[in-house]
PDB file of C-alpha atoms in Angstrom:
ATOM      1  CA  UNK A   1      26.182  -5.343  -1.805  1.00 81.00           C
ATOM      2  CA  UNK A   2      22.596  -6.545  -2.281  1.00 82.00           C
ATOM      3  CA  UNK A   3      21.815  -5.847   1.377  1.00 87.00           C
ATOM      4  CA  UNK A   4      23.316  -2.334   1.212  1.00 88.00           C
ATOM      5  CA  UNK A   5      21.428  -1.530  -1.996  1.00 85.00           C
ATOM      6  CA  UNK A   6      18.118  -2.732  -0.596  1.00 88.00           C
ATOM      7  CA  UNK A   7      18.668  -0.941   2.721  1.00 90.00           C
ATOM      8  CA  UNK A   8      19.320   2.321   0.863  1.00 90.00           C
ATOM      9  CA  UNK A   9      16.194   1.870  -1.260  1.00 89.00           C
ATOM     10  CA  UNK A  10      14.131   0.990   1.815  1.00 91.00           C
ATOM     11  CA  UNK A  11      15.230   4.126   3.674  1.00 92.00           C
ATOM     12  CA  UNK A  12      14.515   6.277   0.610  1.00 91.00           C
ATOM     13  CA  UNK A  13      11.055   4.731   0.157  1.00 89.00           C
ATOM     14  CA  UNK A  14      10.292   5.195   3.846  1.00 89.00           C
ATOM     15  CA  UNK A  15      10.968   8.917   3.575  1.00 90.00           C
ATOM     16  CA  UNK A  16       8.889   9.124   0.389  1.00 88.00           C
ATOM     17  CA  UNK A  17       5.866   7.362   1.867  1.00 87.00           C
ATOM     18  CA  UNK A  18       5.995   9.212   5.171  1.00 86.00           C
ATOM     19  CA  UNK A  19       6.196  12.495   3.249  1.00 83.00           C
ATOM     20  CA  UNK A  20       3.102  11.839   1.121  1.00 79.00           C
ATOM     21  CA  UNK A  21       0.980   9.814   3.533  1.00 75.00           C
ATOM     22  CA  UNK A  22      -2.134  11.177   5.165  1.00 67.00           C
ATOM     23  CA  UNK A  23      -1.470  11.931   8.806  1.00 60.00           C
ATOM     24  CA  UNK A  24      -5.007  10.960   9.802  1.00 51.00           C
ATOM     25  CA  UNK A  25      -4.397   7.408   8.641  1.00 48.00           C
ATOM     26  CA  UNK A  26      -1.311   6.714  10.723  1.00 46.00           C
ATOM     27  CA  UNK A  27      -0.670   9.328  13.371  1.00 45.00           C
ATOM     28  CA  UNK A  28      -4.146  10.334  14.466  1.00 44.00           C
ATOM     29  CA  UNK A  29      -5.041   6.951  15.943  1.00 42.00           C
ATOM     30  CA  UNK A  30      -6.030   6.478  19.540  1.00 46.00           C
ATOM     31  CA  UNK A  31      -5.626   2.710  19.834  1.00 66.00           C
ATOM     32  CA  UNK A  32      -2.236   1.065  20.215  1.00 74.00           C
ATOM     33  CA  UNK A  33      -3.426  -1.939  18.238  1.00 74.00           C
ATOM     34  CA  UNK A  34      -4.471   0.204  15.273  1.00 77.00           C
ATOM     35  CA  UNK A  35      -1.163   2.037  15.461  1.00 81.00           C
ATOM     36  CA  UNK A  36       0.751  -1.256  15.350  1.00 82.00           C
ATOM     37  CA  UNK A  37      -1.352  -2.477  12.423  1.00 83.00           C
ATOM     38  CA  UNK A  38      -0.696   0.731  10.524  1.00 84.00           C
ATOM     39  CA  UNK A  39       3.040   0.492  11.210  1.00 86.00           C
ATOM     40  CA  UNK A  40       3.118  -3.068   9.854  1.00 87.00           C
ATOM     41  CA  UNK A  41       1.155  -2.021   6.764  1.00 87.00           C
ATOM     42  CA  UNK A  42       3.504   0.933   6.299  1.00 88.00           C
ATOM     43  CA  UNK A  43       6.503  -1.414   6.462  1.00 89.00           C
ATOM     44  CA  UNK A  44       4.985  -3.767   3.874  1.00 89.00           C
ATOM     45  CA  UNK A  45       4.191  -0.873   1.531  1.00 89.00           C
ATOM     46  CA  UNK A  46       7.707   0.509   1.967  1.00 91.00           C
ATOM     47  CA  UNK A  47       9.187  -2.914   1.168  1.00 92.00           C
ATOM     48  CA  UNK A  48       7.063  -3.160  -1.979  1.00 90.00           C
ATOM     49  CA  UNK A  49       8.037   0.312  -3.145  1.00 90.00           C
ATOM     50  CA  UNK A  50      11.713  -0.497  -2.550  1.00 90.00           C
ATOM     51  CA  UNK A  51      11.371  -3.611  -4.703  1.00 89.00           C
ATOM     52  CA  UNK A  52       9.651  -1.573  -7.413  1.00 87.00           C
ATOM     53  CA  UNK A  53      12.456   0.991  -7.399  1.00 87.00           C
ATOM     54  CA  UNK A  54      14.956  -1.840  -7.567  1.00 85.00           C
ATOM     55  CA  UNK A  55      13.188  -3.214 -10.633  1.00 82.00           C
ATOM     56  CA  UNK A  56      13.319   0.236 -12.226  1.00 82.00           C
ATOM     57  CA  UNK A  57      17.004   0.807 -11.424  1.00 78.00           C
ATOM     58  CA  UNK A  58      18.308  -2.613 -12.414  1.00 69.00           C
ATOM     59  CA  UNK A  59      18.370  -1.847 -16.171  1.00 69.00           C
ATOM     60  CA  UNK A  60      21.450   0.190 -15.290  1.00 73.00           C
ATOM     61  CA  UNK A  61      23.182  -3.176 -15.481  1.00 71.00           C
ATOM     62  CA  UNK A  62      23.729  -2.351 -19.166  1.00 73.00           C
ATOM     63  CA  UNK A  63      25.845   0.626 -18.093  1.00 76.00           C
ATOM     64  CA  UNK A  64      27.651  -1.606 -15.620  1.00 75.00           C
ATOM     65  CA  UNK A  65      28.474  -4.047 -18.383  1.00 72.00           C
ATOM     66  CA  UNK A  66      29.882  -1.239 -20.517  1.00 74.00           C
ATOM     67  CA  UNK A  67      32.015  -0.063 -17.590  1.00 76.00           C
ATOM     68  CA  UNK A  68      33.367  -3.568 -17.127  1.00 75.00           C
ATOM     69  CA  UNK A  69      34.195  -3.841 -20.815  1.00 75.00           C
ATOM     70  CA  UNK A  70      35.890  -0.451 -20.805  1.00 77.00           C
ATOM     71  CA  UNK A  71      37.987  -1.051 -17.677  1.00 75.00           C
ATOM     72  CA  UNK A  72      38.521  -4.809 -17.413  1.00 72.00           C
ATOM     73  CA  UNK A  73      41.666  -4.535 -15.244  1.00 75.00           C
ATOM     74  CA  UNK A  74      40.514  -1.824 -12.859  1.00 73.00           C
ATOM     75  CA  UNK A  75      40.742  -3.032  -9.270  1.00 72.00           C
ATOM     76  CA  UNK A  76      37.967  -0.769  -7.931  1.00 72.00           C
ATOM     77  CA  UNK A  77      35.219  -2.154 -10.155  1.00 74.00           C
ATOM     78  CA  UNK A  78      35.996  -5.861  -9.924  1.00 71.00           C
ATOM     79  CA  UNK A  79      33.045  -6.280  -7.530  1.00 74.00           C
ATOM     80  CA  UNK A  80      30.728  -5.297 -10.379  1.00 74.00           C
ATOM     81  CA  UNK A  81      30.543  -8.655 -12.137  1.00 73.00           C
ATOM     82  CA  UNK A  82      27.957 -10.694 -13.972  1.00 71.00           C
ATOM     83  CA  UNK A  83      27.073 -12.931 -11.036  1.00 77.00           C
ATOM     84  CA  UNK A  84      26.134  -9.892  -8.945  1.00 78.00           C
ATOM     85  CA  UNK A  85      23.845  -8.549 -11.667  1.00 77.00           C
ATOM     86  CA  UNK A  86      22.169 -11.925 -12.198  1.00 79.00           C
ATOM     87  CA  UNK A  87      21.767 -12.308  -8.449  1.00 82.00           C
ATOM     88  CA  UNK A  88      20.112  -8.896  -8.209  1.00 83.00           C
ATOM     89  CA  UNK A  89      17.732  -9.777 -11.037  1.00 81.00           C
ATOM     90  CA  UNK A  90      16.784 -13.051  -9.327  1.00 83.00           C
ATOM     91  CA  UNK A  91      16.147 -11.279  -6.018  1.00 86.00           C
ATOM     92  CA  UNK A  92      14.042  -8.594  -7.701  1.00 84.00           C
ATOM     93  CA  UNK A  93      11.999 -11.259  -9.496  1.00 82.00           C
ATOM     94  CA  UNK A  94      11.480 -13.181  -6.237  1.00 83.00           C
ATOM     95  CA  UNK A  95      10.526 -10.141  -4.163  1.00 87.00           C
ATOM     96  CA  UNK A  96       8.323  -8.745  -6.945  1.00 84.00           C
ATOM     97  CA  UNK A  97       6.215 -11.894  -7.058  1.00 80.00           C
ATOM     98  CA  UNK A  98       6.155 -12.061  -3.264  1.00 83.00           C
ATOM     99  CA  UNK A  99       4.998  -8.429  -3.015  1.00 85.00           C
ATOM    100  CA  UNK A 100       2.473  -8.810  -5.802  1.00 81.00           C
ATOM    101  CA  UNK A 101       0.887 -12.068  -4.631  1.00 79.00           C
ATOM    102  CA  UNK A 102       1.243 -11.920  -0.831  1.00 84.00           C
ATOM    103  CA  UNK A 103       2.525  -8.711   0.747  1.00 86.00           C
ATOM    104  CA  UNK A 104       0.277  -6.063  -0.832  1.00 87.00           C
ATOM    105  CA  UNK A 105      -2.973  -8.080  -0.466  1.00 86.00           C
ATOM    106  CA  UNK A 106      -1.908  -8.947   3.081  1.00 88.00           C
ATOM    107  CA  UNK A 107      -1.302  -5.287   3.911  1.00 87.00           C
ATOM    108  CA  UNK A 108      -4.736  -4.304   2.575  1.00 88.00           C
ATOM    109  CA  UNK A 109      -6.661  -7.109   4.309  1.00 86.00           C
ATOM    110  CA  UNK A 110      -4.639  -6.595   7.487  1.00 86.00           C
ATOM    111  CA  UNK A 111      -5.709  -2.962   7.795  1.00 84.00           C
ATOM    112  CA  UNK A 112      -9.352  -3.908   7.141  1.00 82.00           C
ATOM    113  CA  UNK A 113      -9.448  -6.917   9.487  1.00 82.00           C
ATOM    114  CA  UNK A 114     -10.872  -6.885  12.998  1.00 79.00           C
ATOM    115  CA  UNK A 115     -10.483 -10.526  14.018  1.00 76.00           C
ATOM    116  CA  UNK A 116     -13.001 -13.342  13.906  1.00 76.00           C
ATOM    117  CA  UNK A 117     -16.189 -13.027  15.897  1.00 73.00           C
ATOM    118  CA  UNK A 118     -15.785 -14.446  19.378  1.00 70.00           C
ATOM    119  CA  UNK A 119     -11.989 -14.467  19.324  1.00 70.00           C
ATOM    120  CA  UNK A 120      -9.761 -12.365  21.522  1.00 75.00           C
ATOM    121  CA  UNK A 121      -8.889  -8.958  20.183  1.00 76.00           C
ATOM    122  CA  UNK A 122      -5.282  -8.355  19.274  1.00 77.00           C
ATOM    123  CA  UNK A 123      -2.722  -8.410  16.535  1.00 81.00           C
ATOM    124  CA  UNK A 124      -2.709 -12.191  16.198  1.00 83.00           C
ATOM    125  CA  UNK A 125      -6.479 -12.301  15.722  1.00 83.00           C
ATOM    126  CA  UNK A 126      -6.115  -9.905  12.816  1.00 84.00           C
ATOM    127  CA  UNK A 127      -3.222 -11.956  11.432  1.00 85.00           C
ATOM    128  CA  UNK A 128      -5.341 -15.129  11.514  1.00 86.00           C
ATOM    129  CA  UNK A 129      -8.263 -13.446   9.770  1.00 86.00           C
ATOM    130  CA  UNK A 130      -6.000 -11.886   7.145  1.00 87.00           C
ATOM    131  CA  UNK A 131      -4.262 -15.214   6.477  1.00 88.00           C
ATOM    132  CA  UNK A 132      -7.591 -17.009   6.000  1.00 89.00           C
ATOM    133  CA  UNK A 133      -8.934 -14.310   3.666  1.00 88.00           C
ATOM    134  CA  UNK A 134      -5.685 -14.294   1.673  1.00 88.00           C
ATOM    135  CA  UNK A 135      -5.769 -18.096   1.397  1.00 89.00           C
ATOM    136  CA  UNK A 136      -9.351 -18.001   0.126  1.00 89.00           C
ATOM    137  CA  UNK A 137      -8.423 -15.308  -2.380  1.00 86.00           C
ATOM    138  CA  UNK A 138      -5.465 -17.394  -3.599  1.00 82.00           C
ATOM    139  CA  UNK A 139      -7.681 -20.442  -4.039  1.00 84.00           C
ATOM    140  CA  UNK A 140     -10.216 -18.305  -5.904  1.00 85.00           C
ATOM    141  CA  UNK A 141      -7.589 -16.959  -8.301  1.00 78.00           C
ATOM    142  CA  UNK A 142      -6.117 -20.415  -8.894  1.00 75.00           C
ATOM    143  CA  UNK A 143      -9.596 -21.804  -9.523  1.00 77.00           C
ATOM    144  CA  UNK A 144     -10.339 -19.067 -12.038  1.00 78.00           C
ATOM    145  CA  UNK A 145      -7.062 -19.841 -13.806  1.00 70.00           C
ATOM    146  CA  UNK A 146      -7.927 -23.531 -13.919  1.00 71.00           C
ATOM    147  CA  UNK A 147     -11.352 -22.763 -15.390  1.00 73.00           C
ATOM    148  CA  UNK A 148      -9.870 -20.370 -17.957  1.00 70.00           C
ATOM    149  CA  UNK A 149      -7.261 -22.975 -18.891  1.00 67.00           C
ATOM    150  CA  UNK A 150      -9.966 -25.624 -19.319  1.00 66.00           C
ATOM    151  CA  UNK A 151     -12.032 -23.303 -21.514  1.00 69.00           C
ATOM    152  CA  UNK A 152      -9.227 -21.960 -23.690  1.00 67.00           C
ATOM    153  CA  UNK A 153      -7.001 -25.020 -24.036  1.00 61.00           C
ATOM    154  CA  UNK A 154      -8.565 -28.358 -23.163  1.00 60.00           C
ATOM    155  CA  UNK A 155      -5.335 -30.353 -23.157  1.00 61.00           C
ATOM    156  CA  UNK A 156      -3.313 -32.030 -20.378  1.00 62.00           C
ATOM    157  CA  UNK A 157      -0.251 -29.881 -21.103  1.00 61.00           C
ATOM    158  CA  UNK A 158      -1.955 -26.635 -20.078  1.00 58.00           C
ATOM    159  CA  UNK A 159      -3.175 -28.193 -16.829  1.00 57.00           C
ATOM    160  CA  UNK A 160       0.179 -29.791 -16.134  1.00 59.00           C
ATOM    161  CA  UNK A 161       1.910 -26.418 -16.509  1.00 58.00           C
ATOM    162  CA  UNK A 162      -0.201 -25.008 -13.676  1.00 58.00           C
ATOM    163  CA  UNK A 163       1.379 -27.437 -11.220  1.00 58.00           C
ATOM    164  CA  UNK A 164       4.703 -25.682 -11.598  1.00 57.00           C
ATOM    165  CA  UNK A 165       3.842 -22.280 -10.131  1.00 57.00           C
ATOM    166  CA  UNK A 166       7.389 -20.922 -10.115  1.00 56.00           C
ATOM    167  CA  UNK A 167       8.229 -21.764 -13.737  1.00 59.00           C
ATOM    168  CA  UNK A 168       4.917 -20.933 -15.386  1.00 62.00           C
ATOM    169  CA  UNK A 169       2.172 -19.372 -13.301  1.00 64.00           C
ATOM    170  CA  UNK A 170       4.054 -16.626 -11.454  1.00 65.00           C
ATOM    171  CA  UNK A 171       5.964 -15.334 -14.528  1.00 67.00           C
ATOM    172  CA  UNK A 172       2.716 -15.383 -16.505  1.00 69.00           C
ATOM    173  CA  UNK A 173       0.868 -13.491 -13.763  1.00 69.00           C
ATOM    174  CA  UNK A 174       3.745 -11.021 -13.455  1.00 69.00           C
ATOM    175  CA  UNK A 175       3.751 -10.417 -17.220  1.00 72.00           C
ATOM    176  CA  UNK A 176      -0.017  -9.918 -17.343  1.00 73.00           C
ATOM    177  CA  UNK A 177      -0.022  -7.390 -14.504  1.00 73.00           C
ATOM    178  CA  UNK A 178       2.960  -5.607 -16.077  1.00 74.00           C
ATOM    179  CA  UNK A 179       1.004  -5.424 -19.346  1.00 79.00           C
ATOM    180  CA  UNK A 180      -2.006  -3.890 -17.570  1.00 80.00           C
ATOM    181  CA  UNK A 181       0.320  -1.425 -15.849  1.00 77.00           C
ATOM    182  CA  UNK A 182       1.844  -0.341 -19.155  1.00 80.00           C
ATOM    183  CA  UNK A 183      -1.607   0.064 -20.726  1.00 84.00           C
ATOM    184  CA  UNK A 184      -2.745   2.130 -17.733  1.00 82.00           C
ATOM    185  CA  UNK A 185       0.398   4.254 -18.049  1.00 79.00           C
ATOM    186  CA  UNK A 186      -0.250   4.846 -21.761  1.00 83.00           C
ATOM    187  CA  UNK A 187      -3.859   5.765 -20.972  1.00 83.00           C
ATOM    188  CA  UNK A 188      -3.107   8.152 -18.104  1.00 80.00           C
ATOM    189  CA  UNK A 189       0.056   9.797 -19.441  1.00 78.00           C
ATOM    190  CA  UNK A 190      -1.683  12.194 -21.912  1.00 79.00           C
ATOM    191  CA  UNK A 191      -4.105  13.391 -19.225  1.00 78.00           C
ATOM    192  CA  UNK A 192      -1.249  13.791 -16.789  1.00 75.00           C
ATOM    193  CA  UNK A 193       0.766  15.825 -19.278  1.00 77.00           C
ATOM    194  CA  UNK A 194      -2.225  18.054 -20.032  1.00 80.00           C
ATOM    195  CA  UNK A 195      -2.792  18.621 -16.313  1.00 80.00           C
ATOM    196  CA  UNK A 196       0.899  19.320 -15.777  1.00 77.00           C
ATOM    197  CA  UNK A 197       1.041  21.949 -18.515  1.00 77.00           C
ATOM    198  CA  UNK A 198      -2.208  23.519 -17.275  1.00 79.00           C
ATOM    199  CA  UNK A 199      -0.915  23.813 -13.713  1.00 76.00           C
ATOM    200  CA  UNK A 200       2.451  25.086 -14.962  1.00 75.00           C
ATOM    201  CA  UNK A 201       0.754  27.735 -17.071  1.00 74.00           C
ATOM    202  CA  UNK A 202      -1.217  28.919 -14.051  1.00 73.00           C
ATOM    203  CA  UNK A 203       1.762  29.048 -11.737  1.00 71.00           C
ATOM    204  CA  UNK A 204       4.355  30.607 -14.012  1.00 68.00           C
ATOM    205  CA  UNK A 205       4.388  34.370 -14.547  1.00 59.00           C
ATOM    206  CA  UNK A 206       4.140  35.429 -18.154  1.00 57.00           C
ATOM    207  CA  UNK A 207       7.144  37.368 -19.484  1.00 58.00           C
ATOM    208  CA  UNK A 208       6.775  41.134 -19.687  1.00 56.00           C
ATOM    209  CA  UNK A 209       9.200  41.699 -22.517  1.00 55.00           C
ATOM    210  CA  UNK A 210       6.498  42.112 -25.141  1.00 57.00           C
ATOM    211  CA  UNK A 211       4.166  44.321 -23.101  1.00 62.00           C
ATOM    212  CA  UNK A 212       3.396  47.888 -24.240  1.00 67.00           C
ATOM    213  CA  UNK A 213       4.510  50.299 -21.495  1.00 75.00           C
ATOM    214  CA  UNK A 214       2.770  53.294 -23.071  1.00 79.00           C
ATOM    215  CA  UNK A 215      -0.547  51.491 -22.882  1.00 82.00           C
ATOM    216  CA  UNK A 216       0.029  50.696 -19.214  1.00 82.00           C
ATOM    217  CA  UNK A 217       0.924  54.353 -18.505  1.00 86.00           C
ATOM    218  CA  UNK A 218      -2.270  55.495 -20.226  1.00 88.00           C
ATOM    219  CA  UNK A 219      -4.356  53.073 -18.192  1.00 88.00           C
ATOM    220  CA  UNK A 220      -2.672  54.288 -15.011  1.00 89.00           C
ATOM    221  CA  UNK A 221      -3.412  57.931 -15.891  1.00 90.00           C
ATOM    222  CA  UNK A 222      -7.080  57.117 -16.528  1.00 91.00           C
ATOM    223  CA  UNK A 223      -7.308  55.304 -13.194  1.00 91.00           C
ATOM    224  CA  UNK A 224      -5.651  58.266 -11.453  1.00 92.00           C
ATOM    225  CA  UNK A 225      -8.088  60.661 -13.099  1.00 91.00           C
ATOM    226  CA  UNK A 226     -11.058  58.508 -12.087  1.00 92.00           C
ATOM    227  CA  UNK A 227      -9.882  58.400  -8.447  1.00 92.00           C
ATOM    228  CA  UNK A 228      -9.286  62.195  -8.441  1.00 91.00           C
ATOM    229  CA  UNK A 229     -12.779  62.745  -9.868  1.00 91.00           C
ATOM    230  CA  UNK A 230     -14.328  60.625  -7.126  1.00 90.00           C
ATOM    231  CA  UNK A 231     -12.406  62.548  -4.459  1.00 90.00           C
TER     232      UNK A 231
END
């Protein structure tokens, strides 16, 4: 069930990204290596978008719980149980952290990489350069967290908690980025709504129910008279 759900989301996200992508970035390339790099980056972005959609759709587990409580003896919904929902949540949490920490930075650095100087050109050269840059970035972020932890809380407990990345650091990083995303959404939503209503007002035709037809007829007669006078 998890594999079918993710495959459906992946196919949907692939159609979405290929519909909105710029054709000059992926199709108008003349090098096979660049085309392969762009296909790999497209696959990573599609995977990340599928995980994001899965995180958005999983709150429907509340509806699933209500269905189970309403029809406890129904044979056709016995597959919808609590272990499946918890398993989906665990997979979404795992893939979200993987996409956030590794896949998206890897996709960006992979498209910008050209291989180390003096090495053979190819996909593997770009993979090596991207891996090294991503490792340095990870060490930089971890070092900044260590420094911030030493400045804010100078106690052994705060440093000891950083050793357990899965239990402390990744959930904390995920929560912080989610908080920034929510703040960005709250900041951009009013401007987006204003733009949406402005564009809608320009595109929609105003109703003609309240227009004065006599005034339009008079204007038409004056225009006809002006054209006749010119002739």
